[in-house]
Short mmCIF file of C-alpha atoms in Angstrom, two decimals:
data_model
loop_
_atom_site.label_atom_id
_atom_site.label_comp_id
_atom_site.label_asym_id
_atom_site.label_seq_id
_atom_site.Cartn_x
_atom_site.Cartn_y
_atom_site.Cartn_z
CA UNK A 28 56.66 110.84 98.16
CA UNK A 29 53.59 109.06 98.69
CA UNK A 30 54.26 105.94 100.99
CA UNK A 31 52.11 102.99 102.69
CA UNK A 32 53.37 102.85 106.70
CA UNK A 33 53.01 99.58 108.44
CA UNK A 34 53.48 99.39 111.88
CA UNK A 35 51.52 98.34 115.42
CA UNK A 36 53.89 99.03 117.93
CA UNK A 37 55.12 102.15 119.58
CA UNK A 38 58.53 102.45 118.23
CA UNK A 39 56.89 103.03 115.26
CA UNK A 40 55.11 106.10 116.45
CA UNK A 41 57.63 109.22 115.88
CA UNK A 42 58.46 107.92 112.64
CA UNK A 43 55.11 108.02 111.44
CA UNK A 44 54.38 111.56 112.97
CA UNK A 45 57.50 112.94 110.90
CA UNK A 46 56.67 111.02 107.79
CA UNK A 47 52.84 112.75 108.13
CA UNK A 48 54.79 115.96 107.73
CA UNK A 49 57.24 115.45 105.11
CA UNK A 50 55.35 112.82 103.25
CA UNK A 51 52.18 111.66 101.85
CA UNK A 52 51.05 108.66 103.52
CA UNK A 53 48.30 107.36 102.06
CA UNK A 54 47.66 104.72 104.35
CA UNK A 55 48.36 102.71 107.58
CA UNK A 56 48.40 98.97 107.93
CA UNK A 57 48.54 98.02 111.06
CA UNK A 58 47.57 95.11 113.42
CA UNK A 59 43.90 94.13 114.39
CA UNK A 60 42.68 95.41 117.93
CA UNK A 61 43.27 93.08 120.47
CA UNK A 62 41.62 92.68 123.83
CA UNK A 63 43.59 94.33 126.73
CA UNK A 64 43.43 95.31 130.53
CA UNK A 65 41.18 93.12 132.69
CA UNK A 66 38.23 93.81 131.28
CA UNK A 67 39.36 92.64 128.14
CA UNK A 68 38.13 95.10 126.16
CA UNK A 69 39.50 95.43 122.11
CA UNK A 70 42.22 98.21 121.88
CA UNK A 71 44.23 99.33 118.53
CA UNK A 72 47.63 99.30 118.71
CA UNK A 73 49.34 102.38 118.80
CA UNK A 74 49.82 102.71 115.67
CA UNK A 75 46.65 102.71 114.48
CA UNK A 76 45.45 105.47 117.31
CA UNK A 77 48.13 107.95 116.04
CA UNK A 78 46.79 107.41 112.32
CA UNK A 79 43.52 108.45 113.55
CA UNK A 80 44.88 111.71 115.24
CA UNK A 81 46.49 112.16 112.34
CA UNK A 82 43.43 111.36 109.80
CA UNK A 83 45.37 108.79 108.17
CA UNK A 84 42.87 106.23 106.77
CA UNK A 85 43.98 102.65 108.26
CA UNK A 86 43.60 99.30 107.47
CA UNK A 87 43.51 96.31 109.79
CA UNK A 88 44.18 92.93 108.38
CA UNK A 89 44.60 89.39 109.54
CA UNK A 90 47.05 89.02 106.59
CA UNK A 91 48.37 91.13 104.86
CA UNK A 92 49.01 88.75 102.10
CA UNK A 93 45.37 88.00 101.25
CA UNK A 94 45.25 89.07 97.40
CA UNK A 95 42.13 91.48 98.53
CA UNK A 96 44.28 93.79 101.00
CA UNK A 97 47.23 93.07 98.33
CA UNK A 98 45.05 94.67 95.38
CA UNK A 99 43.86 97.65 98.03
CA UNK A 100 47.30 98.35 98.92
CA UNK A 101 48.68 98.45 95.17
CA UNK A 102 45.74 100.61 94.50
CA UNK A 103 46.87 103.17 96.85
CA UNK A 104 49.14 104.17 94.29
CA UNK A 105 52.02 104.13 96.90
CA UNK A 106 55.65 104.72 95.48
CA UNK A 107 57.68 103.26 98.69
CA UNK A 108 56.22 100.81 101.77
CA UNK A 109 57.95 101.48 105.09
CA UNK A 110 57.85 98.94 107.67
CA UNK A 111 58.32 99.29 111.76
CA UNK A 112 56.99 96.75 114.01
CA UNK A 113 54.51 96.15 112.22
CA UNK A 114 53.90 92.32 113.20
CA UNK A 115 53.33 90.44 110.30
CA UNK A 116 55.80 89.13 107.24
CA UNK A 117 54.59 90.84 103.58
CA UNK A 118 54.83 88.36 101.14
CA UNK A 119 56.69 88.38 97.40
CA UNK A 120 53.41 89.25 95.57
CA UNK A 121 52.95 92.02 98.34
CA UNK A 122 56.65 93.48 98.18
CA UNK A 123 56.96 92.78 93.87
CA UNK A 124 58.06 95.75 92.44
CA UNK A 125 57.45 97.88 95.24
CA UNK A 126 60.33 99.93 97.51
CA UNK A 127 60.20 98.78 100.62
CA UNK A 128 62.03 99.07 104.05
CA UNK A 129 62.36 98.34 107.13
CA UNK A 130 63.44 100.05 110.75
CA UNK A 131 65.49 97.88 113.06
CA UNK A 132 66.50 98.30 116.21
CA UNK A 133 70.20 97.07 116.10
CA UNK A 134 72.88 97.45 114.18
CA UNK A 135 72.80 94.40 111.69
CA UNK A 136 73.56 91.81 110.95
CA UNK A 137 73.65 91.69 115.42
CA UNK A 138 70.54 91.00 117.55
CA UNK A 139 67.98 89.43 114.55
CA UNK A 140 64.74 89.32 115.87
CA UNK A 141 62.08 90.41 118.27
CA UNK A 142 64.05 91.60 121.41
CA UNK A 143 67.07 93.26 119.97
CA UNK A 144 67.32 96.10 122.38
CA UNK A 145 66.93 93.84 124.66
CA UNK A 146 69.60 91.54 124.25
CA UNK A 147 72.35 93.98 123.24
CA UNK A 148 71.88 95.42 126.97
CA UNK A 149 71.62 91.83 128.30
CA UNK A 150 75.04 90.93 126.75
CA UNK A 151 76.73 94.12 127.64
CA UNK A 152 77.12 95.90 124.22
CA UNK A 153 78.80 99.29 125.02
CA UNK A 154 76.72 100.52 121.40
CA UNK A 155 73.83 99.83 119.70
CA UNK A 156 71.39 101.67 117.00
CA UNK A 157 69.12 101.54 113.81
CA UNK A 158 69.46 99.91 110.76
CA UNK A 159 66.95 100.47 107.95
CA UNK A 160 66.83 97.48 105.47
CA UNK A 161 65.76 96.03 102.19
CA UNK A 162 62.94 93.20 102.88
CA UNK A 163 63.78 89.65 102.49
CA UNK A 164 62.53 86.07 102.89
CA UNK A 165 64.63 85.81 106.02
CA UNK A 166 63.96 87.79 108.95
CA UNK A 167 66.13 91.05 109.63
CA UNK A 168 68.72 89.66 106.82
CA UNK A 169 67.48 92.45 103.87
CA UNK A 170 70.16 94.73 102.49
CA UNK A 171 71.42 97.64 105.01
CA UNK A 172 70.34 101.02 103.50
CA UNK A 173 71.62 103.50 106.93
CA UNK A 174 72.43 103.25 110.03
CA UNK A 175 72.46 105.18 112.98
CA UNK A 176 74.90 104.52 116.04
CA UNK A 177 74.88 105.20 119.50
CA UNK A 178 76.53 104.57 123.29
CA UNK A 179 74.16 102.77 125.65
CA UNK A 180 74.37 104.51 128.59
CA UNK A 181 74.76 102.03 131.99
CA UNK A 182 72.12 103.54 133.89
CA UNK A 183 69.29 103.56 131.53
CA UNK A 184 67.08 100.41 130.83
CA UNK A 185 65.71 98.81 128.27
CA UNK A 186 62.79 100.73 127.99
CA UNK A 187 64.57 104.21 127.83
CA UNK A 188 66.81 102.80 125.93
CA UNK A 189 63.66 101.88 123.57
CA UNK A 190 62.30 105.41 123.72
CA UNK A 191 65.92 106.90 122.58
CA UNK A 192 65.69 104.77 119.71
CA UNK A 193 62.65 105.20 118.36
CA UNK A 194 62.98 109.12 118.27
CA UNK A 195 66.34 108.80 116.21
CA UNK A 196 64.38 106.76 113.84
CA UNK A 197 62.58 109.44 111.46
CA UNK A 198 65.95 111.26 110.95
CA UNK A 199 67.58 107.80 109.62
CA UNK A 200 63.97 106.71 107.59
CA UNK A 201 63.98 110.59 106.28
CA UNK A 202 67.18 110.39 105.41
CA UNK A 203 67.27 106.54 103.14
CA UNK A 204 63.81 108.38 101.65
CA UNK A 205 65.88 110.80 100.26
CA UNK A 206 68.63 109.03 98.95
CA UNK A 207 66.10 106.85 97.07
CA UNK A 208 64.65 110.06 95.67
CA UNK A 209 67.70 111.26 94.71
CA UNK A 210 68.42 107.70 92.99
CA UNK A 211 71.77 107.05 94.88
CA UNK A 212 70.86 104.73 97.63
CA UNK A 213 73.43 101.91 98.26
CA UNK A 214 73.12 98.81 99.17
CA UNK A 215 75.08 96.49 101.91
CA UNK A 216 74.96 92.95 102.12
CA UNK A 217 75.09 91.88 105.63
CA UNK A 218 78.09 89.58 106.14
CA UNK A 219 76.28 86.03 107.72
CA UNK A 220 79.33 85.57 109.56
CA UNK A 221 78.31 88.12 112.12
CA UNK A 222 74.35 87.77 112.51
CA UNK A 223 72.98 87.07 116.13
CA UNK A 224 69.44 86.27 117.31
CA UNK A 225 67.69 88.28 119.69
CA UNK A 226 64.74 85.62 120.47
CA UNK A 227 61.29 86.51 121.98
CA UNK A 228 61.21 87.14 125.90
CA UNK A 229 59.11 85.45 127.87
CA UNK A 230 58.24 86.11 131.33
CA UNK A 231 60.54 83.38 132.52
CA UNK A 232 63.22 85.60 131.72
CA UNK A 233 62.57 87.80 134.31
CA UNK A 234 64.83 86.22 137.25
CA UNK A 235 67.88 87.86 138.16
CA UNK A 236 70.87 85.48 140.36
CA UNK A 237 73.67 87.31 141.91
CA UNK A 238 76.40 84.26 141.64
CA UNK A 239 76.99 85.83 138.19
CA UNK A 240 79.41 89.05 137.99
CA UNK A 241 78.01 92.49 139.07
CA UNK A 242 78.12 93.87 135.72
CA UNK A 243 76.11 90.97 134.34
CA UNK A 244 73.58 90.98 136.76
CA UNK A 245 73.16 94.88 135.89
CA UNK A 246 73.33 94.62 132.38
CA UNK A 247 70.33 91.64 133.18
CA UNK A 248 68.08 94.06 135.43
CA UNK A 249 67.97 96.52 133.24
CA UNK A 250 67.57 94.59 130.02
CA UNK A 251 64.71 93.22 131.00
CA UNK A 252 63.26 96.58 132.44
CA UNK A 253 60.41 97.21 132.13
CA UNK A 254 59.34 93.64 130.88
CA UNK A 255 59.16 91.04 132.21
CA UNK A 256 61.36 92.76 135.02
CA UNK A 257 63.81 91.32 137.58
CA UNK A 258 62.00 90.28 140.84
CA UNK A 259 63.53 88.92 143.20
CA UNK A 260 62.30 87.52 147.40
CA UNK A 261 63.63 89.34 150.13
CA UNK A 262 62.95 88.16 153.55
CA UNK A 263 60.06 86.43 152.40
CA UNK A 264 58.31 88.85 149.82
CA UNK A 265 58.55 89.94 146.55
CA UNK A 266 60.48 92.99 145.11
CA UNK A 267 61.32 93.61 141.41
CA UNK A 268 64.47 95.52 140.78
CA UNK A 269 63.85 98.21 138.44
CA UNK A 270 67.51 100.22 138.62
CA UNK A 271 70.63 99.14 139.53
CA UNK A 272 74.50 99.87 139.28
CA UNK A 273 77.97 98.68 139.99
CA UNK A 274 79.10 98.91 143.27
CA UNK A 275 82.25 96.62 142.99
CA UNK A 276 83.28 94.79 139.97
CA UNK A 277 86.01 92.41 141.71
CA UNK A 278 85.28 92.10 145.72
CA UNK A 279 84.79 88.52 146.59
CA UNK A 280 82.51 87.67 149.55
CA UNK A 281 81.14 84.12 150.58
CA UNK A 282 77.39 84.09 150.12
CA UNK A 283 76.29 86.22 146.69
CA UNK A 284 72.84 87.81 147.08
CA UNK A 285 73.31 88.54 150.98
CA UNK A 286 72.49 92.68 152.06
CA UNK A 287 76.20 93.87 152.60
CA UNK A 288 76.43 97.05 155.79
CA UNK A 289 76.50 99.69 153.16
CA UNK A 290 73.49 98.09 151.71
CA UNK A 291 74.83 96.88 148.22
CA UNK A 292 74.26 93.48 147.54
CA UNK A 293 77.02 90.53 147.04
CA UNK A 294 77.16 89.24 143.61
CA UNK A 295 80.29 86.56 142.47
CA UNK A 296 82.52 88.38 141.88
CA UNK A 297 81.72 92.38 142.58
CA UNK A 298 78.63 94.06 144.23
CA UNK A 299 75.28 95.81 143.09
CA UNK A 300 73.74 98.91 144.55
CA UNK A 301 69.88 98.85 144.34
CA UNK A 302 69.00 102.29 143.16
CA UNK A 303 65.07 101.77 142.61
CA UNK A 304 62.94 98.66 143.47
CA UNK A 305 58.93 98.53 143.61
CA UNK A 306 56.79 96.03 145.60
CA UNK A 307 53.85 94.48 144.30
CA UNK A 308 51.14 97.36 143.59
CA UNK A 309 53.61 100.03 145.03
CA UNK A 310 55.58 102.80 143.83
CA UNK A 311 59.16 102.97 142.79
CA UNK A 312 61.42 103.87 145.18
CA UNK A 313 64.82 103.61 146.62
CA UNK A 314 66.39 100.55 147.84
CA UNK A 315 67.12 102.72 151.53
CA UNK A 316 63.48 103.88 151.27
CA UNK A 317 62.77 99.95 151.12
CA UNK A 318 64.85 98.58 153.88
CA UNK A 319 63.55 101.57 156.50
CA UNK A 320 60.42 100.55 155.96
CA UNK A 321 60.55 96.74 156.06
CA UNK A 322 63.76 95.89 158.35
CA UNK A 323 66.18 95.04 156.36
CA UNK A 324 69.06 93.95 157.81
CA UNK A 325 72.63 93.16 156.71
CA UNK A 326 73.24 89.03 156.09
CA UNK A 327 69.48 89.23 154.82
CA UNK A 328 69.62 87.02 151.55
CA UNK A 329 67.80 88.42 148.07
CA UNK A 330 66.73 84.99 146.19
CA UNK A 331 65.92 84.09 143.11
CA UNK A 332 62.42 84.86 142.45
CA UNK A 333 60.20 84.20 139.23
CA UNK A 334 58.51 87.36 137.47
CA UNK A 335 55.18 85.07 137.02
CA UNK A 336 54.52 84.51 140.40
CA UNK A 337 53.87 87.89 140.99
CA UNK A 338 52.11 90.76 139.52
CA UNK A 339 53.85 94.05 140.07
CA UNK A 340 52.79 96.22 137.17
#
């Protein structure tokens, strides 16, 4: 089937590789490059360096709804568009006519938006998954096509979490592709009743507090790892939490945040253990490795600490 991929992002990126295989893509639309690193310097996106491995010609609009890029794409004689990340809202004269879906990383109608994988570990969902849908004026609210289903496990973090997603994605895309083929594809209205938002993160986000329950400070950490991250001051300096689990769900102590002897850390109610924490322009490592090396001692308080004011990477 001969298909135009749009994506930027990296979730994007194993999809694309499988479609390359099974597929004809006939072309890539992808962000502009945008300056990155310090020195500023223009970089694609992902997306658009894996089409290039993969001698994939690419296109890199501002919008993707100017009638020029429009007439370019129809002339690519695509039958189906399939969208991942790709950054930008195609228009009605873009998507007249044409087949076109999209990959999402939740199970719709929950966790709309940009962060979904995010938010689902934020708020404790014991599942999450993929949805591929129908495009639509609103965002995320197309008809569901497939979906694919899976556990979250509690130690792994957003980003993991991320990763594990993105490589179930061809088998779902691979699999709506054929349906459509095969002309038996349904079609699943998403009840309204039950959509969520999963809004943008920002780096202000990325403060943990332990007067909230042990589980919900763990489900916090490790949403928001690896961005913006969790950081946190601890006897004066700053330490972002990268990995944590529950130590206690229900012991009460007086003063949440304080070092307890074994080394877990109060939280209201229940305890976290600290299983991997970094310093600014050091290496992950364990929370014992830490407290050897700076002091640490039990009563010690971890505080609140803003992921802006510092710059661990």
């Amino acid at each position: 089937m001969r298909l135009v991929f749009f994506g930027s992002g990296e979730f994007g990126m194993p999809t694309l590789r499988r479609l390359a295989t099974e597929h004809d893509v006939a072309l890539v639309v992808t962000q502009p490059d945008r300056p990155a690193g310090r020195n500023r310097t223009l970089k694609p996106t992902p997306i658009a360096e894996l089409a290039t491995r993969l001698k994939i010609a690419v296109i890199k609009p501002e919008n993707v709804n100017d009638s020029s890029i429009v007439k370019q794409l129809r002339d690519a004689g695509a039958r189906g568009f399939v969208v991942i990340a790709f950054g930008q809202k195609l228009g009605k004269p873009l998507l007249d006519g044409a087949f076109a879906i999209n990959l999402h990383a939740s199970l719709l109608p929950k966790y709309r938006g940009a962060a979904p994988i995010n938010w689902a570990m934020i708020n404790g969902e014991r599942e999450t998954g993929l949805s591929v849908i129908t495009l639509a004026d609103r965002m995320d609210a197309g008809d569901v096509l497939g979906q694919s289903v899976t556990t979250i496990d509690p130690h792994e973090t957003a980003g993991e979490l991320h990763d594990r997603l993105a490589e179930m994605g061809p088998s779902l895309v691979l699999e709506v592709l054929r349906r459509f083929e095969a002309g038996h594809l349904p079609h699943q209205r998403q009840d309204e009743r039950l959509a969520t938002h999963a809004r943008k993160l920002t780096k202000s986000d990325g403060t943990v507090r332990f007067d909230q329950p042990a589980l919900s400070v763990r489900n916090h950490v490790h949403g928001l790892t690896p961005w913006p991250g969790c950081t946190i001051e601890l006897g004066g300096k700053p330490l972002r939490l990268v990995r944590v689990e529950v130590a206690s769900e229900l012991a009460l102590v007086e003063i949440p945040g304080a070092v307890l002897a074994d080394r877990a850390i109060a939280c209201f109610p229940g305890a976290v253990r600290l299983l991997a924490v970094q310093s600014p322009g050091g290496k992950q490592m364990s929370f014992d490795a830490y407290c050897n090396g700076h002091d640490v001692s039990p009563g010690e308080l971890c505080t609140p600490l803003h992921a802006a004011t510092e710059d661990v990477a």
